[in-house]
Amino acid sequence: MSNVRTNISISLDGYVAGPNQTQEDPLGEGGERLHDWLTRLRVWREASGMEGGEENVSSAIVAEGNANVGAEIMGRGKFGPAARGPWGDDPWRGWWGEDPPFHKPVFVLTHHEREPLILADTTFTFVTDGIESALEQARKAAGDQDVFIGGGADVINQYLAAGLVEELELHVAPILLGGGARLFDGVGPDLRLEELRAIEAPGVAHLRYRVVN
Amino acid sequence: MSNVRTNISISLDGYVAGPNQTQEDPLGEGGERLHDWLTRLRVWREASGMEGGEENVSSAIVAEGNANVGAEIMGRGKFGPAARGPWGDDPWRGWWGEDPPFHKPVFVLTHHEREPLILADTTFTFVTDGIESALEQARKAAGDQDVFIGGGADVINQYLAAGLVEELELHVAPILLGGGARLFDGVGPDLRLEELRAIEAPGVAHLRYRVVN
């Protein structure tokens, strides 16, 4: 069965990026610390073309999170720096160089039309007619596999508020950011969740929930 | 060794009470759901003079949280309803009736002087000269035992921001409140925490942290 799911690293005070995100500092002030638990792992370093790294309880959780994902939806703010408006003549090609780590169709939510961008085995399709259209396209591309809502906070919040996410995993980092992009902003009290599991791992707690409809 | 510690139930969106707290609804809209994991437990029901209830992983964690606590500090907003100002001629005597469940010295932070209130084996002392004075008095009263910062959010946030808390446990309820009293507001990014453990239990995840100085 195809699921719509998301997982994201979050600070104890509820932020998935720090304040003042810029092109030089895409996760905002202190935001890199959200991923300290992840970037030390071999499974992450390998996917990023780096050697070394450790194996721990989180390794299996990361592998699980990546498995069976057939398409990803992200906001323009995850695809590129905070600058908005038309894409221009020399448009941004993503943060990830010529061989992005997705290896699957990616749908980028934006208010500005743009032709698809193909980089190695990742195709970025730019969707201007809203989150439901993006989900429909992603479901079609994913086939029997899951659709992953890749962030940022705004996009995840929109999908959660619309009741379109089925599974949510939070990687709770033992840090405070004091400001930034807040997960669950505007999602409201009506979203019903069921706790599926809580797993302790070095420098992080993995909390998984199912959305109850 | 005497520790200063706190533990509190928190929603996934970071609130420890819902919006619109009133005398009739002291935990705000939806706030009672924060404690669904707790009020089903025998250990909680016994302490509240009720029969029945279940035993699960949370039972030991609640017992642990209550053990070795020699004094509690709370805000006026935990002691009584949101109304502020002088205590008046017929002052509020707490939410808990004539036999409050504390059985230890309690220090209530307030801007308005008041004589101590003795109810069964609980003495409420009203402290008007700030959080450090309250902590000093509570430490003296607790002796070798721990001091518990009992909330609400404001009081915990003040003690966290001042670097005066040594251990913090969050009982993460699988709910969203969409508004209310936010833990960590104003605490800022400089508080360094170390994850001590994460425990899965029915309807809650228990996350414990040590403050690193």
Short mmCIF file of C-alpha atoms in Angstrom, two decimals:
data_model
loop_
_atom_site.label_atom_id
_atom_site.label_comp_id
_atom_site.label_asym_id
_atom_site.label_seq_id
_atom_site.Cartn_x
_atom_site.Cartn_y
_atom_site.Cartn_z
CA MET A 1 0.00 0.00 0.00
CA SER A 2 1.19 3.47 -0.81
CA ASN A 3 1.49 5.79 2.21
CA VAL A 4 2.07 9.50 2.55
CA ARG A 5 4.64 10.03 5.23
CA THR A 6 7.13 12.48 6.56
CA ASN A 7 9.99 12.53 8.99
CA ILE A 8 12.02 15.45 10.14
CA SER A 9 14.52 16.49 12.78
CA ILE A 10 13.09 18.85 15.35
CA SER A 11 14.47 20.75 18.32
CA LEU A 12 12.96 20.32 21.78
CA ASP A 13 11.39 23.75 21.37
CA GLY A 14 9.69 22.67 18.16
CA TYR A 15 11.79 24.16 15.37
CA VAL A 16 12.93 22.33 12.24
CA ALA A 17 15.25 25.19 11.20
CA GLY A 18 16.84 27.99 13.20
CA PRO A 19 16.26 31.73 12.83
CA ASN A 20 17.60 33.76 9.89
CA GLN A 21 17.86 31.16 7.12
CA THR A 22 20.09 32.38 4.28
CA GLN A 23 21.79 30.92 1.23
CA GLU A 24 24.97 30.52 3.28
CA ASP A 25 23.10 29.16 6.29
CA PRO A 26 20.12 27.26 4.84
CA LEU A 27 19.11 25.73 8.17
CA GLY A 28 19.33 29.03 10.02
CA GLU A 29 21.36 29.85 13.13
CA GLY A 30 22.18 26.67 14.99
CA GLY A 31 20.05 24.59 12.62
CA GLU A 32 22.92 22.31 11.61
CA ARG A 33 22.83 20.90 15.15
CA LEU A 34 19.43 19.38 14.34
CA HIS A 35 21.28 16.80 12.28
CA ASP A 36 24.25 16.03 14.51
CA TRP A 37 22.70 12.62 15.26
CA LEU A 38 22.42 11.94 11.50
CA THR A 39 25.62 13.25 9.97
CA ARG A 40 27.74 11.06 12.23
CA LEU A 41 26.17 7.93 10.74
CA ARG A 42 27.82 5.80 8.08
CA VAL A 43 24.47 5.42 6.26
CA TRP A 44 24.25 9.19 5.83
CA ARG A 45 27.92 9.69 4.98
CA GLU A 46 27.81 7.00 2.30
CA ALA A 47 24.76 8.58 0.67
CA SER A 48 26.68 11.86 0.67
CA GLY A 49 29.80 10.29 -0.87
CA MET A 50 31.82 10.36 2.36
CA GLU A 51 33.72 7.61 4.14
CA GLY A 52 33.57 6.51 7.75
CA GLY A 53 30.86 7.16 10.26
CA GLU A 54 29.25 5.06 12.92
CA GLU A 55 26.48 2.51 13.15
CA ASN A 56 23.97 2.84 15.93
CA VAL A 57 20.27 2.45 16.60
CA SER A 58 19.53 5.36 14.28
CA SER A 59 21.11 3.62 11.27
CA ALA A 60 18.19 1.26 10.81
CA ILE A 61 15.70 4.06 11.32
CA VAL A 62 17.32 6.16 8.60
CA ALA A 63 17.43 3.19 6.23
CA GLU A 64 13.78 2.48 6.99
CA GLY A 65 12.87 6.11 6.35
CA ASN A 66 14.53 6.01 2.94
CA ALA A 67 13.16 2.63 1.93
CA ASN A 68 10.12 2.27 -0.30
CA VAL A 69 9.88 5.98 -1.10
CA GLY A 70 8.81 6.48 -4.74
CA ALA A 71 8.53 10.25 -4.85
CA GLU A 72 9.22 13.31 -2.72
CA ILE A 73 7.37 16.60 -2.37
CA MET A 74 9.26 19.63 -1.09
CA GLY A 75 8.74 23.37 -0.80
CA ARG A 76 10.70 25.93 -2.74
CA GLY A 77 12.38 26.76 0.56
CA LYS A 78 13.91 23.29 0.77
CA PHE A 79 14.88 23.31 -2.91
CA GLY A 80 16.55 26.69 -2.81
CA PRO A 81 17.41 29.76 -0.76
CA ALA A 82 14.79 32.00 0.74
CA ALA A 83 14.67 34.41 -2.26
CA ARG A 84 11.23 34.23 -3.85
CA GLY A 85 9.69 35.46 -7.09
CA PRO A 86 10.18 34.28 -10.71
CA TRP A 87 13.03 31.85 -11.31
CA GLY A 88 14.89 34.14 -13.76
CA ASP A 89 17.23 33.29 -16.63
CA ASP A 90 19.82 31.35 -14.69
CA PRO A 91 17.59 29.52 -12.24
CA TRP A 92 18.72 27.82 -9.06
CA ARG A 93 19.46 24.12 -9.58
CA GLY A 94 19.11 22.90 -5.99
CA TRP A 95 21.59 22.66 -3.12
CA TRP A 96 22.91 19.26 -4.09
CA GLY A 97 25.10 19.66 -7.21
CA GLU A 98 24.77 17.64 -10.41
CA ASP A 99 23.97 14.32 -8.70
CA PRO A 100 21.33 15.01 -6.06
CA PRO A 101 20.81 12.33 -3.39
CA PHE A 102 17.14 11.75 -4.18
CA HIS A 103 17.31 9.29 -7.12
CA LYS A 104 13.56 9.60 -7.56
CA PRO A 105 10.99 12.09 -8.87
CA VAL A 106 10.83 15.25 -6.74
CA PHE A 107 7.92 17.68 -6.89
CA VAL A 108 8.73 21.24 -5.85
CA LEU A 109 5.86 23.47 -4.71
CA THR A 110 6.23 27.00 -6.06
CA HIS A 111 4.16 29.94 -7.18
CA HIS A 112 6.28 30.38 -10.31
CA GLU A 113 6.23 28.14 -13.35
CA ARG A 114 9.36 26.43 -14.52
CA GLU A 115 10.27 23.57 -16.84
CA PRO A 116 11.33 20.31 -15.17
CA LEU A 117 14.98 20.05 -14.16
CA ILE A 118 16.74 16.73 -14.71
CA LEU A 119 19.94 16.11 -12.77
CA ALA A 120 21.34 12.56 -13.10
CA ASP A 121 18.51 10.23 -12.02
CA THR A 122 16.51 12.91 -10.19
CA THR A 123 13.81 14.89 -11.98
CA PHE A 124 12.53 18.04 -10.27
CA THR A 125 9.01 18.92 -11.41
CA PHE A 126 7.74 22.36 -10.42
CA VAL A 127 4.12 22.40 -9.32
CA THR A 128 2.23 25.68 -9.24
CA ASP A 129 -1.34 24.52 -8.66
CA GLY A 130 -1.18 23.55 -5.01
CA ILE A 131 -0.51 20.75 -2.57
CA GLU A 132 -3.28 18.43 -3.74
CA SER A 133 -2.10 18.55 -7.32
CA ALA A 134 1.47 17.90 -6.19
CA LEU A 135 0.31 14.92 -4.17
CA GLU A 136 -1.66 13.52 -7.07
CA GLN A 137 1.37 13.79 -9.34
CA ALA A 138 3.66 12.32 -6.72
CA ARG A 139 1.33 9.39 -6.07
CA LYS A 140 1.25 8.63 -9.77
CA ALA A 141 5.04 8.79 -9.98
CA ALA A 142 5.49 6.67 -6.85
CA GLY A 143 3.25 3.83 -8.01
CA ASP A 144 3.06 1.27 -5.21
CA GLN A 145 5.72 3.08 -3.19
CA ASP A 146 5.27 5.78 -0.58
CA VAL A 147 5.23 9.52 -1.07
CA PHE A 148 7.58 11.41 1.22
CA ILE A 149 6.79 14.98 2.29
CA GLY A 150 10.33 16.35 2.50
CA GLY A 151 9.74 19.77 4.12
CA GLY A 152 10.28 22.48 5.08
CA ALA A 153 7.99 23.20 7.97
CA ASP A 154 5.49 25.17 5.86
CA VAL A 155 4.92 22.35 3.43
CA ILE A 156 4.65 19.67 6.12
CA ASN A 157 2.27 21.89 8.08
CA GLN A 158 0.07 22.41 5.03
CA TYR A 159 -0.15 18.68 4.35
CA LEU A 160 -0.79 17.89 8.02
CA ALA A 161 -3.52 20.55 8.29
CA ALA A 162 -5.16 19.17 5.16
CA GLY A 163 -5.23 15.68 6.68
CA LEU A 164 -3.10 14.29 3.85
CA VAL A 165 -0.25 12.76 5.87
CA GLU A 166 -0.62 9.22 7.19
CA GLU A 167 2.59 8.77 9.14
CA LEU A 168 4.90 11.20 10.89
CA GLU A 169 8.27 10.55 12.50
CA LEU A 170 10.02 13.17 14.59
CA HIS A 171 13.73 12.94 15.26
CA VAL A 172 13.88 14.93 18.48
CA ALA A 173 17.29 16.53 18.91
CA PRO A 174 18.33 17.53 22.46
CA ILE A 175 18.75 21.17 21.52
CA LEU A 176 16.88 24.45 21.70
CA LEU A 177 16.94 26.84 18.75
CA GLY A 178 14.98 29.70 20.31
CA GLY A 179 13.36 30.67 17.01
CA GLY A 180 13.02 29.69 13.35
CA ALA A 181 10.61 27.51 11.38
CA ARG A 182 8.09 25.91 13.69
CA LEU A 183 6.57 22.53 12.92
CA PHE A 184 2.82 22.24 13.64
CA ASP A 185 2.22 26.00 13.29
CA GLY A 186 -1.36 26.41 12.12
CA VAL A 187 -2.04 22.68 12.16
CA GLY A 188 -4.39 23.08 15.10
CA PRO A 189 -5.82 20.73 17.70
CA ASP A 190 -8.03 18.63 15.42
CA LEU A 191 -5.34 16.41 13.99
CA ARG A 192 -5.58 13.11 15.88
CA LEU A 193 -2.42 11.09 16.32
CA GLU A 194 -1.62 7.68 17.66
CA GLU A 195 1.85 6.95 19.04
CA LEU A 196 3.41 4.03 17.19
CA ARG A 197 6.80 3.91 18.85
CA ALA A 198 9.50 5.84 20.67
CA ILE A 199 13.11 4.82 20.26
CA GLU A 200 16.13 6.08 22.16
CA ALA A 201 19.28 6.54 20.12
CA PRO A 202 22.56 8.43 20.64
CA GLY A 203 21.78 12.15 20.67
CA VAL A 204 18.20 11.78 19.43
CA ALA A 205 14.81 10.27 20.22
CA HIS A 206 12.76 8.90 17.32
CA LEU A 207 9.02 9.32 17.84
CA ARG A 208 6.65 7.84 15.28
CA TYR A 209 2.93 8.63 14.95
CA ARG A 210 0.06 7.55 12.76
CA VAL A 211 -2.57 10.09 11.81
CA VAL A 212 -6.00 8.82 12.86
CA ASN A 213 -8.77 9.80 10.51
CA MET B 1 23.04 14.89 46.29
CA SER B 2 20.21 17.35 46.03
CA ASN B 3 19.08 18.04 42.44
CA VAL B 4 16.78 20.63 40.95
CA ARG B 5 14.53 18.89 38.49
CA THR B 6 11.28 19.19 36.66
CA ASN B 7 8.99 17.00 34.62
CA ILE B 8 5.90 17.96 32.74
CA SER B 9 3.45 16.67 30.15
CA ILE B 10 3.77 18.43 26.82
CA SER B 11 1.92 18.27 23.53
CA LEU B 12 3.75 17.52 20.29
CA ASP B 13 3.37 21.18 19.39
CA GLY B 14 5.08 22.25 22.59
CA TYR B 15 2.29 23.32 24.93
CA VAL B 16 1.92 22.33 28.58
CA ALA B 17 -1.59 23.82 28.80
CA GLY B 18 -4.17 24.63 26.15
CA PRO B 19 -5.55 28.03 25.20
CA ASN B 20 -7.98 29.98 27.43
CA GLN B 21 -7.16 28.68 30.89
CA THR B 22 -9.95 29.51 33.36
CA GLN B 23 -10.97 28.52 36.87
CA GLU B 24 -13.34 25.93 35.36
CA ASP B 25 -10.80 24.74 32.83
CA PRO B 26 -7.42 25.18 34.55
CA LEU B 27 -5.48 23.35 31.85
CA GLY B 28 -7.13 25.28 29.01
CA GLU B 29 -9.01 23.90 26.01
CA GLY B 30 -7.98 20.32 25.39
CA GLY B 31 -5.35 20.50 28.11
CA GLU B 32 -6.78 17.58 30.09
CA ARG B 33 -5.67 15.32 27.23
CA LEU B 34 -2.08 16.05 28.18
CA HIS B 35 -2.58 13.74 31.16
CA ASP B 36 -4.56 10.91 29.58
CA TRP B 37 -1.47 8.70 29.86
CA LEU B 38 -1.23 9.55 33.59
CA THR B 39 -4.79 9.53 34.88
CA ARG B 40 -5.32 5.95 33.69
CA LEU B 41 -2.55 4.73 36.00
CA ARG B 42 -3.15 3.09 39.35
CA VAL B 43 -0.25 5.04 40.88
CA TRP B 44 -1.96 8.32 40.00
CA ARG B 45 -5.46 7.19 40.97
CA GLU B 46 -4.26 5.96 44.37
CA ALA B 47 -2.58 9.28 45.11
CA SER B 48 -5.87 10.98 44.19
CA GLY B 49 -7.93 8.67 46.43
CA MET B 50 -9.43 6.67 43.56
CA GLU B 51 -9.53 2.95 42.97
CA GLY B 52 -8.54 0.92 39.93
CA GLY B 53 -6.26 1.96 37.12
CA GLU B 54 -3.60 0.16 35.18
CA GLU B 55 0.08 -0.58 35.57
CA ASN B 56 2.35 0.00 32.63
CA VAL B 57 5.79 1.30 31.77
CA SER B 58 4.77 4.77 32.92
CA SER B 59 4.00 3.58 36.47
CA ALA B 60 7.65 3.28 37.41
CA ILE B 61 8.46 6.59 35.78
CA VAL B 62 5.78 8.38 37.78
CA ALA B 63 6.94 6.74 40.99
CA GLU B 64 10.52 7.72 40.18
CA GLY B 65 9.43 11.30 39.50
CA ASN B 66 7.75 11.54 42.88
CA ALA B 67 10.53 9.84 44.84
CA ASN B 68 13.13 11.79 46.77
CA VAL B 69 11.44 15.16 46.27
CA GLY B 70 11.79 17.29 49.41
CA ALA B 71 10.14 20.50 48.23
CA GLU B 72 8.25 21.92 45.28
CA ILE B 73 8.24 25.36 43.68
CA MET B 74 5.24 26.43 41.65
CA GLY B 75 3.86 29.56 40.07
CA ARG B 76 0.73 31.31 41.22
CA GLY B 77 -0.86 30.05 37.99
CA LYS B 78 -0.43 26.43 39.10
CA PHE B 79 -1.61 27.19 42.62
CA GLY B 80 -4.72 29.04 41.55
CA PRO B 81 -6.78 30.42 38.68
CA ALA B 82 -5.50 33.03 36.30
CA ALA B 83 -6.86 35.99 38.32
CA ARG B 84 -3.94 38.09 39.56
CA GLY B 85 -3.53 40.92 42.04
CA PRO B 86 -3.70 40.92 45.86
CA TRP B 87 -5.01 37.77 47.49
CA GLY B 88 -7.96 39.51 49.19
CA ASP B 89 -9.81 38.66 52.40
CA ASP B 90 -10.93 35.15 51.45
CA PRO B 91 -7.88 33.97 49.57
CA TRP B 92 -7.73 30.97 47.24
CA ARG B 93 -6.59 27.79 49.04
CA GLY B 94 -5.36 25.78 46.05
CA TRP B 95 -7.10 23.41 43.65
CA TRP B 96 -6.65 20.37 45.84
CA GLY B 97 -9.03 20.62 48.81
CA GLU B 98 -8.05 20.26 52.46
CA ASP B 99 -5.57 17.41 51.91
CA PRO B 100 -3.38 18.39 48.95
CA PRO B 101 -1.35 15.61 47.33
CA PHE B 102 2.03 17.24 47.91
CA HIS B 103 2.84 16.16 51.50
CA LYS B 104 5.88 18.41 51.47
CA PRO B 105 6.77 22.11 51.62
CA VAL B 106 5.54 24.01 48.56
CA PHE B 107 6.84 27.45 47.60
CA VAL B 108 4.46 29.56 45.52
CA LEU B 109 5.94 32.39 43.45
CA THR B 110 3.75 35.50 43.57
CA HIS B 111 4.00 39.26 43.43
CA HIS B 112 1.66 39.60 46.42
CA GLU B 113 2.53 38.86 50.02
CA ARG B 114 0.57 36.31 51.99
CA GLU B 115 0.99 34.34 55.20
CA PRO B 116 1.83 30.63 54.83
CA LEU B 117 -1.10 28.28 54.30
CA ILE B 118 -1.03 24.94 56.09
CA LEU B 119 -3.32 22.20 54.76
CA ALA B 120 -2.82 18.77 56.38
CA ASP B 121 0.88 17.92 55.86
CA THR B 122 1.45 20.47 53.09
CA THR B 123 2.65 24.00 53.85
CA PHE B 124 2.37 26.58 51.08
CA THR B 125 4.87 29.40 51.54
CA PHE B 126 4.34 32.46 49.35
CA VAL B 127 7.55 33.93 47.97
CA THR B 128 7.57 37.49 46.63
CA ASP B 129 11.28 38.12 46.15
CA GLY B 130 11.95 36.05 43.06
CA ILE B 131 12.99 32.65 41.77
CA GLU B 132 16.42 32.55 43.36
CA SER B 133 15.02 33.25 46.79
CA ALA B 134 12.36 30.58 46.29
CA LEU B 135 15.01 28.09 45.28
CA GLU B 136 17.14 28.92 48.28
CA GLN B 137 14.18 28.39 50.61
CA ALA B 138 13.17 25.19 48.84
CA ARG B 139 16.70 23.78 49.00
CA LYS B 140 16.81 24.45 52.73
CA ALA B 141 13.43 22.76 53.20
CA ALA B 142 14.38 19.79 51.02
CA GLY B 143 17.61 19.01 52.84
CA ASP B 144 19.30 16.11 51.05
CA GLN B 145 16.29 15.58 48.81
CA ASP B 146 15.57 17.11 45.41
CA VAL B 147 13.70 20.30 44.63
CA PHE B 148 10.94 19.88 42.06
CA ILE B 149 9.95 22.79 39.81
CA GLY B 150 6.25 22.08 39.45
CA GLY B 151 5.24 24.57 36.74
CA GLY B 152 3.51 26.09 34.99
CA ALA B 153 5.38 26.90 31.83
CA ASP B 154 6.36 30.41 32.93
CA VAL B 155 8.02 29.23 36.09
CA ILE B 156 9.83 26.34 34.44
CA ASN B 157 10.97 28.64 31.63
CA GLN B 158 12.33 31.15 34.12
CA TYR B 159 14.31 28.49 35.99
CA LEU B 160 15.60 26.95 32.75
CA ALA B 161 16.65 30.34 31.36
CA ALA B 162 18.47 31.10 34.61
CA GLY B 163 20.38 27.81 34.34
CA LEU B 164 18.98 26.60 37.66
CA VAL B 165 17.46 23.28 36.53
CA GLU B 166 19.63 20.19 36.45
CA GLU B 167 17.28 17.58 35.06
CA LEU B 168 14.23 17.81 32.82
CA GLU B 169 11.78 15.07 31.84
CA LEU B 170 9.16 15.64 29.16
CA HIS B 171 6.13 13.38 28.95
CA VAL B 172 5.30 13.84 25.27
CA ALA B 173 1.59 13.29 24.63
CA PRO B 174 0.54 12.40 21.07
CA ILE B 175 -1.71 15.43 20.78
CA LEU B 176 -1.69 18.93 19.34
CA LEU B 177 -3.20 21.80 21.32
CA GLY B 178 -2.80 24.55 18.74
CA GLY B 179 -2.16 27.22 21.35
CA GLY B 180 -1.69 27.80 25.07
CA ALA B 181 1.27 27.91 27.42
CA ARG B 182 4.46 27.12 25.57
CA LEU B 183 7.36 25.41 27.28
CA PHE B 184 10.82 26.79 26.38
CA ASP B 185 9.45 30.22 25.37
CA GLY B 186 12.24 32.70 26.01
CA VAL B 187 14.66 30.03 27.18
CA GLY B 188 16.78 30.51 24.07
CA PRO B 189 19.42 28.49 22.27
CA ASP B 190 22.15 28.65 24.90
CA LEU B 191 20.79 26.02 27.23
CA ARG B 192 22.80 22.87 26.55
CA LEU B 193 21.10 19.54 27.10
CA GLU B 194 22.20 15.95 27.04
CA GLU B 195 19.69 13.20 26.31
CA LEU B 196 19.64 10.70 29.16
CA ARG B 197 16.91 8.36 27.96
CA ALA B 198 13.78 7.97 25.84
CA ILE B 199 11.13 5.51 26.91
CA GLU B 200 8.07 4.39 24.98
CA ALA B 201 4.92 3.87 27.03
CA PRO B 202 1.22 3.61 26.20
CA GLY B 203 0.05 6.97 24.86
CA VAL B 204 3.22 8.85 25.83
CA ALA B 205 6.95 9.05 25.28
CA HIS B 206 9.15 9.93 28.27
CA LEU B 207 12.23 11.94 27.30
CA ARG B 208 14.77 12.79 29.97
CA TYR B 209 17.56 15.36 29.69
CA ARG B 210 20.39 16.65 31.82
CA VAL B 211 21.33 20.31 31.65
CA VAL B 212 25.01 20.61 30.76
CA ASN B 213 26.72 23.58 32.40
#
